[in-house]
Amino acid sequence: MAATFRRRLQRGAASTAVAALVLAALTASQAPGATEAAAARKQPPPPPADTPIDGGTTYYTDLPPLNSPVPPRGSHGTGHHSGSAAGPTEAGLPATVLAAYKKAESAIDGSDPGCRLPWQLLAGIGKVESGQARGGVVDSEGTTLQPILGPQLNGHGFARIADTDGGRYDGDLTHDRAVGPMQFIPSTWSQGGPDRTGWGVDGNGDGKKDPNNVFDAALAAGHYLCAGGRDLSDQNDLDHAILGYNNSEDYLRTVLSWYAFYRHGTHEIPDGRGVLPEHRREPRTAGDDRDARTGAGEPAGRGSGGAPGQHRRPGGSGTGKPGKGQHHPGKPDGTDPAPGGGTPTHKPTPKPPAEPRLTALARVGDKDLTATAGREFTVSPKVRAEDAAGKPVAGAPVRFTLPASAGARFPGNRTAVTVTTDKAGLATAPALRAGDRAGAFTVRATAVGRSAPAVDFGATVKAKPAPKADKLARTSDKELTATAGQPFAEDAVEIKATYRGKLAAGVPITATMVTDDPDHPVENDKGPYFKDPEATGDDQDDPVRTLTGLTTDAQGLLKLPKIYTDTHAGTFLLRLTTADGVVLTVKLKVAAPAGS
């Protein structure tokens, strides 16, 4: 612990010294009147000092399939997995997104090993911020196919941050919006770092710093989480790092839950096949941006929740006061001051990101959806999003819905899931499991936020075939005897069913008291009998000589109900039969009463 403390002191001292030298150099280089000229420039006003760090923006609030979320305090373990059916699907991370997280961990482990950044923490934040880049809808370089934008930070339910990038990243010329898979606001990306050059980095070596690229965004988020000499194996540092992203105990709890879940185990899935979260935290107050849209046509509220560094300086106390150097020094119209305070040079204003013009959903594949009760469907519903010209639309959210009465469920026991279309405009529902009962129902696919006609898929669930047995045998060779008028011993007849030498569970069996005619055995009308377990009143003692609905247990065993006798003595036959025609005949001997 002492070594860690010394490392923090040294790093902090070095940072202070560098900051002092930079400030001195800047002061000395200013010509007379430069300060007044800079002050006279019109700059975007900073958020009020009492603005929450998260700006009031929203984020995904879905929790992983755990019995309970991991406690945010005093626990740095992996949590306990409940074994929910959602586990395998929820633990799947899109291949490119997963590679970006692991690449960021490796890079930071080389440059700042004392931070001990786990890639699963980036995955937890990425899940909460953007649903893993909307299920991994990215190109081969890791850039999102459609912009992922948060709500307009216009002060209505969120922080008020006037435009700082001329719409370069967020396409908004009036206010900032959080951008990309890790939801950085433009000022944080370009100017919010400790050296005022911004947190933005080139994570994939293409020479660009793009918040819409998952490699760049993941590495930038890693640097942000490690800032200020944090050691993320320390719970206090871990908590403060996450709260620096979004100063909310609910946000902290949600991220820690996903972090613990991913530490328990993950696996790689194809890009674009991730299942999107369903629930978002609503803004604190109603505002104009309630009907804003993200780049893919989803409702606003997918904000960063106070994207990285929005108002919290790395390693700071978390007071909620805005940090310095986080706003664009140029004019709101997109011009930048020329060096030395000369004539501004004009930069063309970028066009806002175009939303996909989805007009239709087309069913892919003519094969019907069929499954056996209790098992997965062999084919998943799949649709293609198209524009008016019939071209594919990528990055569009499609919702698959099941009727609750169908019994079938998507992973996590869900009746609805949202999936974004991939590069080819395809959206494929996750594995669908049939319920326990046979029947038919309809799966409906709809375009989220679009008026395109829905697409229906007919689904049929077939009854589960009865388990098979190729042999029936008694578990005892003891002779079965009783006295007329008296029942046989309790559980006198126990049989075992096997199939290919293995115990056969759940095998349906019919038990019938039959005549001794070997060629035409029919139900006997005298001798041993059963009683109807469901009969009441005077019918309770009526003899029943055929029982159906009997099945072997998990060990392939079946104990017959108590067998009674009437006044007839002799040798009688009990015939046990499976649905496949396997037969076992058991002899029942009934002796006459003594002295008769």
Coordinates of C-alpha atoms in Angstrom, one line a residue:
M1 CA 0.0 0.0 0.0
A2 CA 2.9 2.3 0.7
A3 CA 4.4 1.8 -2.7
T4 CA 1.0 2.7 -4.3
F5 CA 0.8 5.9 -2.2
R6 CA 4.3 7.0 -3.2
R7 CA 3.5 6.4 -6.9
R8 CA 0.5 8.6 -6.6
L9 CA 2.5 11.4 -4.9
Q10 CA 5.2 11.3 -7.5
R11 CA 2.7 11.3 -10.4
G12 CA 0.7 14.1 -8.8
A13 CA 3.9 16.2 -8.2
A14 CA 5.0 15.7 -11.8
S15 CA 1.7 16.7 -13.1
T16 CA 1.6 19.9 -11.0
A17 CA 5.1 20.9 -12.2
V18 CA 4.2 20.4 -15.8
A19 CA 1.0 22.3 -15.4
A20 CA 2.9 25.2 -13.8
L21 CA 5.5 25.3 -16.6
V22 CA 2.8 25.2 -19.3
L23 CA 0.9 28.0 -17.7
A24 CA 4.1 30.1 -17.4
A25 CA 4.9 29.6 -21.0
L26 CA 1.4 30.5 -22.2
T27 CA 1.4 33.7 -20.0
A28 CA 4.8 34.8 -21.3
S29 CA 3.9 34.2 -25.0
Q30 CA 0.8 36.4 -24.9
A31 CA 1.1 39.8 -26.5
P32 CA -0.2 42.9 -24.7
G33 CA -4.0 42.9 -25.0
A34 CA -4.2 39.2 -25.9
T35 CA -5.9 38.4 -22.7
E36 CA -8.6 41.0 -23.3
A37 CA -9.0 39.8 -26.9
A38 CA -9.5 36.3 -25.8
A39 CA -12.0 37.3 -23.1
A40 CA -13.9 39.3 -25.7
R41 CA -14.4 36.3 -27.9
K42 CA -17.8 34.7 -27.7
Q43 CA -17.4 31.3 -26.1
P44 CA -20.1 28.7 -25.2
P45 CA -21.1 29.3 -21.6
P46 CA -20.1 26.5 -19.2
P47 CA -22.7 24.5 -17.3
P48 CA -23.9 26.0 -14.0
A49 CA -21.6 25.1 -11.1
D50 CA -24.4 23.1 -9.4
T51 CA -25.1 20.9 -12.5
P52 CA -24.8 17.2 -11.6
I53 CA -21.8 15.4 -13.1
D54 CA -24.0 13.2 -15.2
G55 CA -26.0 16.1 -16.5
G56 CA -29.2 14.2 -15.9
T57 CA -28.8 12.1 -19.0
T58 CA -30.0 8.6 -19.2
Y59 CA -28.4 5.2 -19.6
Y60 CA -29.4 1.5 -19.9
T61 CA -30.5 0.2 -16.5
D62 CA -30.9 -3.5 -17.3
L63 CA -29.1 -5.8 -14.8
P64 CA -27.3 -9.0 -15.7
P65 CA -29.0 -12.4 -14.9
L66 CA -27.8 -12.5 -11.3
N67 CA -29.8 -13.4 -8.1
S68 CA -28.9 -9.9 -6.9
P69 CA -26.5 -7.2 -8.3
V70 CA -23.1 -7.1 -6.8
P71 CA -22.9 -4.6 -3.9
P72 CA -21.2 -1.4 -4.9
R73 CA -19.2 -1.2 -1.7
G74 CA -16.7 -3.6 -0.2
S75 CA -16.9 -6.2 -3.0
H76 CA -14.4 -6.6 -5.8
G77 CA -15.2 -10.2 -6.5
T78 CA -16.9 -11.8 -9.4
G79 CA -20.4 -12.2 -8.0
H80 CA -22.5 -15.3 -8.2
H81 CA -24.2 -16.5 -11.3
S82 CA -27.7 -17.7 -10.9
G83 CA -27.7 -20.2 -13.8
S84 CA -30.4 -18.2 -15.6
A85 CA -31.1 -19.1 -19.2
A86 CA -30.0 -15.6 -20.1
G87 CA -26.5 -16.2 -19.0
P88 CA -25.0 -17.6 -22.2
T89 CA -26.5 -15.0 -24.4
E90 CA -26.0 -12.0 -22.1
A91 CA -22.4 -13.1 -21.6
G92 CA -21.7 -13.0 -25.4
L93 CA -19.7 -10.0 -26.5
P94 CA -19.5 -8.9 -30.2
A95 CA -16.1 -10.0 -31.6
T96 CA -14.8 -6.5 -32.6
V97 CA -16.0 -4.9 -29.4
L98 CA -14.4 -7.6 -27.3
A99 CA -11.2 -7.2 -29.2
A100 CA -11.2 -3.5 -28.6
Y101 CA -11.7 -3.9 -24.8
K102 CA -8.8 -6.4 -24.6
K103 CA -6.6 -4.3 -26.8
A104 CA -7.2 -1.3 -24.5
E105 CA -6.4 -3.3 -21.4
S106 CA -3.1 -4.5 -23.0
A107 CA -2.1 -1.0 -24.0
I108 CA -2.7 0.5 -20.6
D109 CA -1.1 -2.5 -18.9
G110 CA 2.1 -1.5 -20.8
S111 CA 1.9 2.3 -20.2
D112 CA 0.3 2.3 -16.7
P113 CA 0.6 -1.2 -15.1
G114 CA -0.2 0.3 -11.6
C115 CA -3.7 1.1 -12.8
R116 CA -4.6 -2.6 -13.2
L117 CA -7.4 -1.9 -15.6
P118 CA -9.5 -5.1 -16.4
W119 CA -11.1 -5.1 -19.8
Q120 CA -14.3 -6.4 -18.1
L121 CA -14.7 -3.0 -16.6
L122 CA -14.7 -1.4 -20.0
A123 CA -17.3 -4.0 -21.1
G124 CA -19.5 -3.1 -18.1
I125 CA -19.4 0.6 -19.0
G126 CA -19.9 -0.2 -22.7
K127 CA -23.0 -2.3 -21.9
V128 CA -24.6 0.5 -19.8
E129 CA -23.6 3.3 -22.1
S130 CA -24.4 1.9 -25.6
G131 CA -25.4 -1.8 -25.3
Q132 CA -21.9 -2.8 -26.6
A133 CA -22.1 -0.4 -29.6
R134 CA -25.8 -1.5 -30.2
G135 CA -24.9 -5.2 -30.2
G136 CA -21.6 -4.7 -32.1
V137 CA -22.9 -3.1 -35.3
V138 CA -19.5 -1.9 -36.5
D139 CA -17.4 -2.2 -39.6
S140 CA -14.1 -4.1 -39.9
E141 CA -12.2 -1.1 -38.4
G142 CA -14.5 -0.9 -35.4
T143 CA -16.4 2.2 -36.4
T144 CA -20.2 2.2 -35.8
L145 CA -22.2 1.8 -39.0
Q146 CA -24.6 4.5 -37.7
P147 CA -23.8 7.3 -35.2
I148 CA -24.7 6.6 -31.5
L149 CA -25.8 9.9 -30.1
G150 CA -27.1 10.9 -26.7
P151 CA -29.8 13.4 -26.2
Q152 CA -29.2 17.1 -26.8
L153 CA -27.6 18.7 -23.7
N154 CA -29.9 21.7 -23.8
G155 CA -30.7 22.0 -20.1
H156 CA -34.1 20.3 -20.4
G157 CA -33.6 17.4 -18.0
F158 CA -29.9 17.4 -18.8
A159 CA -26.9 19.6 -18.4
R160 CA -26.8 22.6 -20.7
I161 CA -23.6 22.5 -22.9
A162 CA -23.6 24.7 -25.9
D163 CA -22.0 23.3 -29.1
T164 CA -18.2 23.0 -28.8
D165 CA -17.3 21.1 -32.0
G166 CA -19.2 22.8 -34.7
G167 CA -21.1 19.6 -35.2
R168 CA -18.0 17.7 -36.2
Y169 CA -18.7 14.7 -34.0
D170 CA -22.4 14.9 -33.0
G171 CA -23.9 16.7 -36.1
D172 CA -25.5 19.3 -33.7
L173 CA -24.7 23.0 -34.3
T174 CA -26.5 24.3 -31.2
H175 CA -25.6 21.9 -28.3
D176 CA -23.3 19.0 -27.5
R177 CA -24.4 15.4 -27.5
A178 CA -22.6 12.4 -26.1
V179 CA -21.0 10.4 -29.0
G180 CA -20.0 6.8 -29.8
P181 CA -19.9 3.4 -28.0
M182 CA -18.4 4.9 -24.8
Q183 CA -20.5 8.1 -25.0
F184 CA -17.8 10.9 -24.9
I185 CA -19.1 14.5 -25.3
P186 CA -17.1 16.4 -28.0
S187 CA -15.4 18.8 -25.6
T188 CA -14.2 15.9 -23.4
W189 CA -12.9 14.1 -26.5
S190 CA -11.0 17.0 -28.0
Q191 CA -10.1 19.2 -25.0
G192 CA -11.0 17.4 -21.7
G193 CA -7.8 15.6 -20.9
P194 CA -5.4 16.6 -18.1
D195 CA -3.1 18.3 -20.7
R196 CA -6.1 20.0 -22.4
T197 CA -5.5 18.1 -25.6
G198 CA -8.5 15.9 -25.0
W199 CA -9.0 12.3 -24.0
G200 CA -9.4 11.2 -27.6
V201 CA -6.7 8.7 -28.8
D202 CA -6.0 6.5 -31.8
G203 CA -6.7 3.0 -30.6
N204 CA -6.5 1.1 -33.9
G205 CA -3.6 2.8 -35.6
D206 CA -5.4 4.3 -38.5
G207 CA -4.1 7.8 -37.7
K208 CA -7.5 9.2 -36.6
K209 CA -9.0 9.9 -33.2
D210 CA -12.7 9.0 -33.6
P211 CA -15.2 8.6 -30.7
N212 CA -17.4 6.5 -33.0
N213 CA -14.6 3.9 -33.3
V214 CA -14.8 1.3 -30.5
F215 CA -11.0 0.8 -30.4
D216 CA -10.4 4.6 -30.0
A217 CA -13.2 5.0 -27.6
A218 CA -12.3 2.0 -25.4
L219 CA -8.6 3.1 -25.1
A220 CA -9.7 6.7 -24.3
A221 CA -12.1 5.4 -21.6
G222 CA -9.3 3.3 -20.1
H223 CA -7.0 6.3 -19.9
Y224 CA -9.9 8.2 -18.3
L225 CA -10.6 5.5 -15.7
C226 CA -6.9 5.3 -14.8
A227 CA -6.3 9.1 -14.5
G228 CA -5.1 10.6 -11.3
G229 CA -3.0 7.6 -10.3
R230 CA -5.9 5.3 -9.7
D231 CA -5.4 1.6 -8.8
L232 CA -8.6 -0.1 -10.0
S233 CA -7.9 -3.1 -7.9
D234 CA -8.7 -0.8 -4.9
Q235 CA -12.5 -0.6 -4.4
N236 CA -12.4 3.1 -3.5
D237 CA -10.5 4.0 -6.6
L238 CA -12.8 1.7 -8.7
D239 CA -15.9 3.4 -7.4
H240 CA -14.5 6.9 -8.0
A241 CA -13.4 6.0 -11.5
I242 CA -17.0 4.8 -12.4
L243 CA -18.6 7.8 -10.6
G244 CA -16.3 10.0 -12.7
Y245 CA -18.1 8.7 -15.7
N246 CA -21.5 9.3 -14.2
N247 CA -22.0 10.6 -10.7
S248 CA -24.9 8.3 -9.7
E249 CA -25.1 5.5 -7.2
D250 CA -27.6 3.7 -9.4
Y251 CA -25.1 4.0 -12.3
L252 CA -22.3 2.7 -10.1
R253 CA -24.3 -0.2 -9.0
T254 CA -25.4 -1.1 -12.5
V255 CA -21.8 -0.9 -13.9
L256 CA -20.4 -3.0 -11.1
S257 CA -23.1 -5.6 -11.6
W258 CA -22.1 -6.0 -15.3
Y259 CA -18.4 -5.9 -14.4
A260 CA -18.9 -8.8 -12.0
F261 CA -21.0 -10.7 -14.5
Y262 CA -18.4 -10.4 -17.2
R263 CA -15.6 -11.4 -14.8
H264 CA -17.6 -14.6 -14.2
G265 CA -17.2 -15.6 -17.8
T266 CA -17.9 -14.4 -21.4
H267 CA -17.7 -15.7 -24.9
E268 CA -17.3 -14.1 -28.4
I269 CA -20.3 -13.8 -30.7
P270 CA -20.4 -12.4 -34.3
D271 CA -20.6 -8.6 -34.7
G272 CA -24.2 -7.3 -34.8
R273 CA -25.6 -10.3 -32.9
G274 CA -25.5 -8.8 -29.4
V275 CA -28.9 -8.5 -27.6
L276 CA -29.7 -4.9 -26.8
P277 CA -30.8 -3.9 -23.3
E278 CA -34.4 -2.9 -22.9
H279 CA -34.7 -0.3 -20.1
R280 CA -33.4 3.2 -19.8
R281 CA -33.3 5.7 -16.9
E282 CA -35.6 8.6 -17.7
P283 CA -34.5 12.2 -17.5
R284 CA -35.2 14.0 -14.2
T285 CA -37.5 16.5 -15.8
A286 CA -39.5 16.7 -19.0
G287 CA -37.8 18.6 -21.8
D288 CA -37.7 19.2 -25.5
D289 CA -35.3 16.4 -26.1
R290 CA -37.8 13.7 -25.0
D291 CA -38.5 13.2 -28.7
A292 CA -35.0 13.5 -29.9
R293 CA -33.6 10.6 -31.9
T294 CA -30.3 8.8 -32.1
G295 CA -28.5 8.2 -35.3
A296 CA -30.3 4.8 -35.7
G297 CA -33.7 6.1 -35.0
E298 CA -34.0 5.0 -31.4
P299 CA -35.6 7.2 -28.8
A300 CA -33.4 9.7 -27.1
G301 CA -32.2 8.9 -23.6
R302 CA -29.4 6.8 -24.8
G303 CA -27.1 9.5 -23.5
S304 CA -23.9 8.9 -21.7
G305 CA -25.3 9.9 -18.4
G306 CA -22.6 12.5 -18.1
A307 CA -20.2 11.2 -20.7
P308 CA -16.6 10.9 -19.6
G309 CA -15.1 14.0 -18.1
Q310 CA -18.2 16.0 -18.7
H311 CA -17.8 17.9 -15.4
R312 CA -15.5 15.7 -13.4
R313 CA -11.7 16.2 -13.7
P314 CA -9.7 13.0 -13.6
G315 CA -8.8 12.1 -10.0
G316 CA -10.9 15.0 -8.8
S317 CA -13.1 15.1 -5.7
G318 CA -16.3 14.8 -7.6
T319 CA -17.8 18.0 -6.4
G320 CA -19.8 18.4 -9.6
K321 CA -18.0 21.7 -10.6
P322 CA -17.1 22.0 -14.2
G323 CA -13.5 21.4 -15.1
K324 CA -11.4 24.0 -17.0
G325 CA -10.5 23.7 -20.6
Q326 CA -13.4 21.6 -21.6
H327 CA -15.0 24.1 -24.0
H328 CA -14.0 25.0 -27.6
P329 CA -12.0 28.1 -27.7
G330 CA -13.4 29.1 -31.1
K331 CA -16.7 30.7 -32.0
P332 CA -20.1 28.9 -32.0
D333 CA -20.3 29.3 -35.8
G334 CA -17.5 26.8 -36.3
T335 CA -14.6 29.3 -37.0
D336 CA -11.3 29.1 -35.1
P337 CA -9.1 32.0 -34.2
A338 CA -6.0 32.3 -36.4
P339 CA -2.6 32.0 -34.7
G340 CA -1.6 35.2 -32.9
G341 CA -5.2 36.4 -32.8
G342 CA -5.5 37.2 -36.6
T343 CA -8.3 36.7 -38.9
P344 CA -10.3 33.6 -38.1
T345 CA -10.1 30.8 -40.7
H346 CA -13.4 29.3 -41.7
K347 CA -13.9 25.6 -41.4
P348 CA -16.9 24.1 -43.3
T349 CA -19.7 23.0 -41.0
P350 CA -20.2 19.2 -41.3
K351 CA -23.6 17.9 -42.2
P352 CA -25.5 16.1 -39.3
P353 CA -25.3 12.3 -39.5
A354 CA -28.1 11.1 -41.8
E355 CA -30.6 8.7 -40.3
P356 CA -31.3 5.4 -42.1
R357 CA -34.4 5.8 -44.3
L358 CA -35.9 2.4 -43.5
T359 CA -39.2 1.9 -45.3
A360 CA -39.7 -1.8 -45.2
L361 CA -38.9 -5.0 -43.5
A362 CA -38.6 -8.2 -45.6
R363 CA -38.7 -11.7 -44.3
V364 CA -35.6 -13.7 -44.9
G365 CA -36.2 -17.4 -45.6
D366 CA -39.4 -19.3 -46.3
K367 CA -38.9 -22.1 -43.8
D368 CA -41.5 -22.3 -41.1
L369 CA -40.4 -22.0 -37.5
T370 CA -40.8 -25.4 -35.8
A371 CA -39.6 -26.9 -32.6
T372 CA -40.3 -29.7 -30.2
A373 CA -41.7 -28.8 -26.8
G374 CA -39.0 -27.6 -24.4
R375 CA -36.4 -27.3 -27.1
E376 CA -34.9 -24.5 -29.2
F377 CA -36.3 -23.7 -32.6
T378 CA -34.1 -24.9 -35.4
V379 CA -34.3 -21.5 -37.3
S380 CA -34.5 -18.0 -35.8
P381 CA -36.7 -15.3 -37.2
K382 CA -34.7 -13.0 -39.6
V383 CA -35.7 -9.9 -41.5
R384 CA -33.9 -7.5 -43.9
A385 CA -34.3 -3.7 -43.4
E386 CA -34.7 -1.9 -46.7
D387 CA -35.0 1.7 -48.0
A388 CA -37.3 2.9 -50.7
A389 CA -34.9 1.7 -53.4
G390 CA -34.7 -1.8 -51.8
K391 CA -31.2 -1.3 -50.5
P392 CA -30.2 -2.6 -47.1
V393 CA -30.3 -0.3 -44.1
A394 CA -27.6 -1.0 -41.5
G395 CA -27.8 0.0 -37.8
A396 CA -31.6 0.0 -37.6
P397 CA -33.2 -1.4 -34.4
V398 CA -35.8 -4.2 -35.0
R399 CA -38.0 -5.6 -32.2
F400 CA -39.1 -9.2 -32.1
T401 CA -42.2 -9.9 -30.0
L402 CA -43.9 -13.1 -28.8
P403 CA -47.3 -13.5 -27.3
A404 CA -47.0 -14.1 -23.6
S405 CA -49.4 -17.1 -23.8
A406 CA -47.2 -18.9 -26.3
G407 CA -44.9 -20.3 -23.6
A408 CA -41.9 -19.7 -25.9
R409 CA -39.2 -17.3 -24.7
F410 CA -36.1 -15.5 -25.8
P411 CA -33.0 -15.8 -23.6
G412 CA -33.6 -14.3 -20.2
N413 CA -37.2 -15.5 -20.2
R414 CA -38.0 -12.5 -22.4
T415 CA -41.0 -12.1 -24.7
A416 CA -39.4 -9.3 -26.6
V417 CA -35.9 -8.4 -27.8
T418 CA -34.4 -5.6 -29.9
V419 CA -31.7 -6.3 -32.4
T420 CA -29.9 -3.9 -34.7
T421 CA -29.4 -4.7 -38.4
D422 CA -25.9 -5.6 -39.5
K423 CA -24.0 -4.3 -42.6
A424 CA -26.2 -6.3 -44.9
G425 CA -29.3 -4.9 -43.2
L426 CA -30.1 -8.2 -41.5
A427 CA -31.6 -8.5 -38.0
T428 CA -31.7 -12.0 -36.6
A429 CA -33.5 -12.8 -33.4
P430 CA -31.6 -14.7 -30.7
A431 CA -32.3 -18.4 -30.0
L432 CA -35.9 -19.0 -29.3
R433 CA -36.9 -21.8 -27.0
A434 CA -40.3 -23.5 -27.2
G435 CA -42.5 -23.9 -24.1
D436 CA -43.6 -27.3 -22.7
R437 CA -46.9 -27.5 -24.6
A438 CA -47.7 -28.1 -28.2
G439 CA -49.4 -25.4 -30.2
A440 CA -49.0 -22.5 -32.7
F441 CA -48.3 -18.8 -32.3
T442 CA -46.9 -15.8 -34.2
V443 CA -43.6 -14.0 -33.8
R444 CA -43.8 -10.4 -35.0
A445 CA -40.9 -8.2 -36.2
T446 CA -41.3 -4.4 -36.1
A447 CA -39.0 -1.5 -37.0
V448 CA -38.4 0.6 -33.9
G449 CA -39.4 4.2 -34.5
R450 CA -40.5 3.6 -38.1
S451 CA -43.9 3.1 -39.7
A452 CA -42.8 0.1 -41.9
P453 CA -45.3 -2.7 -41.9
A454 CA -44.6 -5.5 -39.4
V455 CA -43.5 -9.0 -40.5
D456 CA -45.1 -12.1 -38.9
F457 CA -43.6 -15.5 -38.6
G458 CA -45.7 -18.5 -37.9
A459 CA -44.3 -20.9 -35.3
T460 CA -45.4 -24.4 -34.4
V461 CA -44.5 -26.4 -31.3
K462 CA -44.7 -30.2 -31.6
A463 CA -45.4 -32.4 -28.7
K464 CA -42.3 -34.0 -27.2
P465 CA -41.9 -37.6 -28.2
A466 CA -42.4 -40.1 -25.4
P467 CA -39.1 -41.5 -24.1
K468 CA -38.4 -45.0 -25.4
A469 CA -37.7 -48.3 -23.7
D470 CA -36.7 -51.6 -25.2
K471 CA -36.9 -53.7 -22.1
L472 CA -39.0 -54.0 -18.9
A473 CA -38.0 -56.1 -16.0
R474 CA -38.9 -56.6 -12.3
T475 CA -36.4 -55.3 -9.8
S476 CA -37.0 -58.4 -7.6
D477 CA -37.5 -62.1 -8.4
K478 CA -39.5 -62.7 -5.2
E479 CA -42.8 -64.5 -5.8
L480 CA -45.8 -62.3 -5.6
T481 CA -48.5 -63.9 -3.4
A482 CA -51.5 -62.8 -1.4
T483 CA -54.6 -64.3 0.3
A484 CA -58.0 -63.8 -1.3
G485 CA -59.8 -60.8 0.2
Q486 CA -56.4 -59.3 1.3
P487 CA -54.2 -56.9 -0.7
F488 CA -50.7 -57.7 -1.8
A489 CA -47.8 -56.1 0.1
E490 CA -47.4 -52.3 -0.3
D491 CA -45.3 -51.6 -3.5
A492 CA -45.1 -55.3 -4.2
V493 CA -44.5 -54.7 -7.9
E494 CA -41.6 -52.5 -9.0
I495 CA -40.2 -52.6 -12.5
K496 CA -37.3 -51.0 -14.3
A497 CA -37.3 -49.7 -17.9
T498 CA -34.1 -49.5 -20.0
Y499 CA -33.2 -48.4 -23.5
R500 CA -30.1 -49.8 -25.1
G501 CA -28.8 -50.8 -21.7
K502 CA -29.4 -47.4 -20.0
L503 CA -32.1 -46.5 -17.6
A504 CA -35.1 -44.9 -19.4
A505 CA -36.8 -42.1 -17.5
G506 CA -40.3 -40.8 -18.2
V507 CA -41.4 -43.9 -20.1
P508 CA -45.3 -44.1 -20.2
I509 CA -46.6 -47.6 -19.1
T510 CA -50.0 -49.1 -19.0
A511 CA -50.8 -51.8 -16.4
T512 CA -53.7 -54.3 -17.1
M513 CA -54.9 -57.4 -15.3
V514 CA -55.5 -59.8 -18.1
T515 CA -56.8 -63.3 -18.7
D516 CA -54.3 -66.2 -19.2
D517 CA -55.2 -66.7 -22.9
P518 CA -51.7 -66.4 -24.5
D519 CA -53.1 -65.6 -27.9
H520 CA -55.8 -63.1 -27.0
P521 CA -55.2 -61.7 -23.5
V522 CA -58.1 -59.3 -22.5
E523 CA -58.9 -57.5 -19.4
N524 CA -59.9 -59.9 -16.6
D525 CA -63.1 -59.3 -14.8
K526 CA -62.1 -61.1 -11.6
G527 CA -59.1 -61.6 -9.4
P528 CA -56.5 -58.9 -8.4
Y529 CA -57.4 -55.2 -9.1
F530 CA -56.5 -51.6 -8.4
K531 CA -58.5 -48.8 -7.0
D532 CA -59.1 -45.5 -8.7
P533 CA -57.0 -42.9 -6.8
E534 CA -59.3 -40.1 -8.0
A535 CA -62.6 -41.8 -7.1
T536 CA -64.7 -40.4 -4.2
G537 CA -67.6 -41.6 -2.1
D538 CA -69.1 -45.0 -2.9
D539 CA -66.9 -45.3 -6.0
Q540 CA -63.7 -45.5 -4.0
D541 CA -63.8 -49.3 -3.7
D542 CA -64.8 -50.1 -7.3
P543 CA -62.2 -52.4 -8.9
V544 CA -60.1 -51.0 -11.7
R545 CA -58.1 -53.5 -13.7
T546 CA -56.4 -51.1 -16.2
L547 CA -54.2 -48.2 -15.1
T548 CA -52.9 -45.6 -17.7
G549 CA -50.7 -42.5 -17.2
L550 CA -48.0 -44.4 -15.3
T551 CA -44.4 -43.3 -16.1
T552 CA -40.9 -44.3 -14.9
D553 CA -39.1 -41.9 -12.6
A554 CA -35.7 -40.3 -13.2
Q555 CA -34.0 -43.7 -12.4
G556 CA -36.2 -45.6 -14.9
L557 CA -38.2 -47.2 -12.0
L558 CA -41.9 -47.6 -11.5
K559 CA -43.7 -48.8 -8.4
L560 CA -47.3 -49.9 -9.0
P561 CA -50.1 -48.7 -6.7
K562 CA -51.4 -51.2 -4.1
I563 CA -53.0 -54.3 -5.6
Y564 CA -56.2 -55.7 -4.0
T565 CA -57.8 -59.1 -4.4
D566 CA -61.4 -60.3 -4.5
T567 CA -62.7 -63.7 -3.4
H568 CA -61.2 -65.6 -6.3
A569 CA -58.1 -67.7 -5.7
G570 CA -55.6 -68.9 -8.4
T571 CA -52.8 -67.5 -10.6
F572 CA -53.5 -64.3 -12.4
L573 CA -51.5 -62.2 -14.9
L574 CA -50.5 -58.5 -14.8
R575 CA -49.5 -57.2 -18.2
L576 CA -47.2 -54.1 -18.4
T577 CA -47.0 -52.4 -21.8
T578 CA -45.1 -49.4 -23.3
A579 CA -46.3 -47.2 -26.1
D580 CA -43.7 -48.9 -28.4
G581 CA -45.2 -52.4 -27.6
V582 CA -42.6 -53.6 -25.1
V583 CA -44.4 -56.1 -22.8
L584 CA -43.7 -57.6 -19.4
T585 CA -46.0 -60.2 -17.9
V586 CA -46.0 -60.7 -14.1
K587 CA -47.7 -63.6 -12.3
L588 CA -49.8 -62.9 -9.2
K589 CA -50.8 -65.8 -7.0
V590 CA -53.8 -65.6 -4.8
A591 CA -54.3 -68.3 -2.2
A592 CA -57.7 -69.3 -0.7
P593 CA -58.3 -68.2 2.9
A594 CA -57.3 -70.7 5.5
G595 CA -60.1 -73.2 6.4
S596 CA -62.2 -72.3 3.3

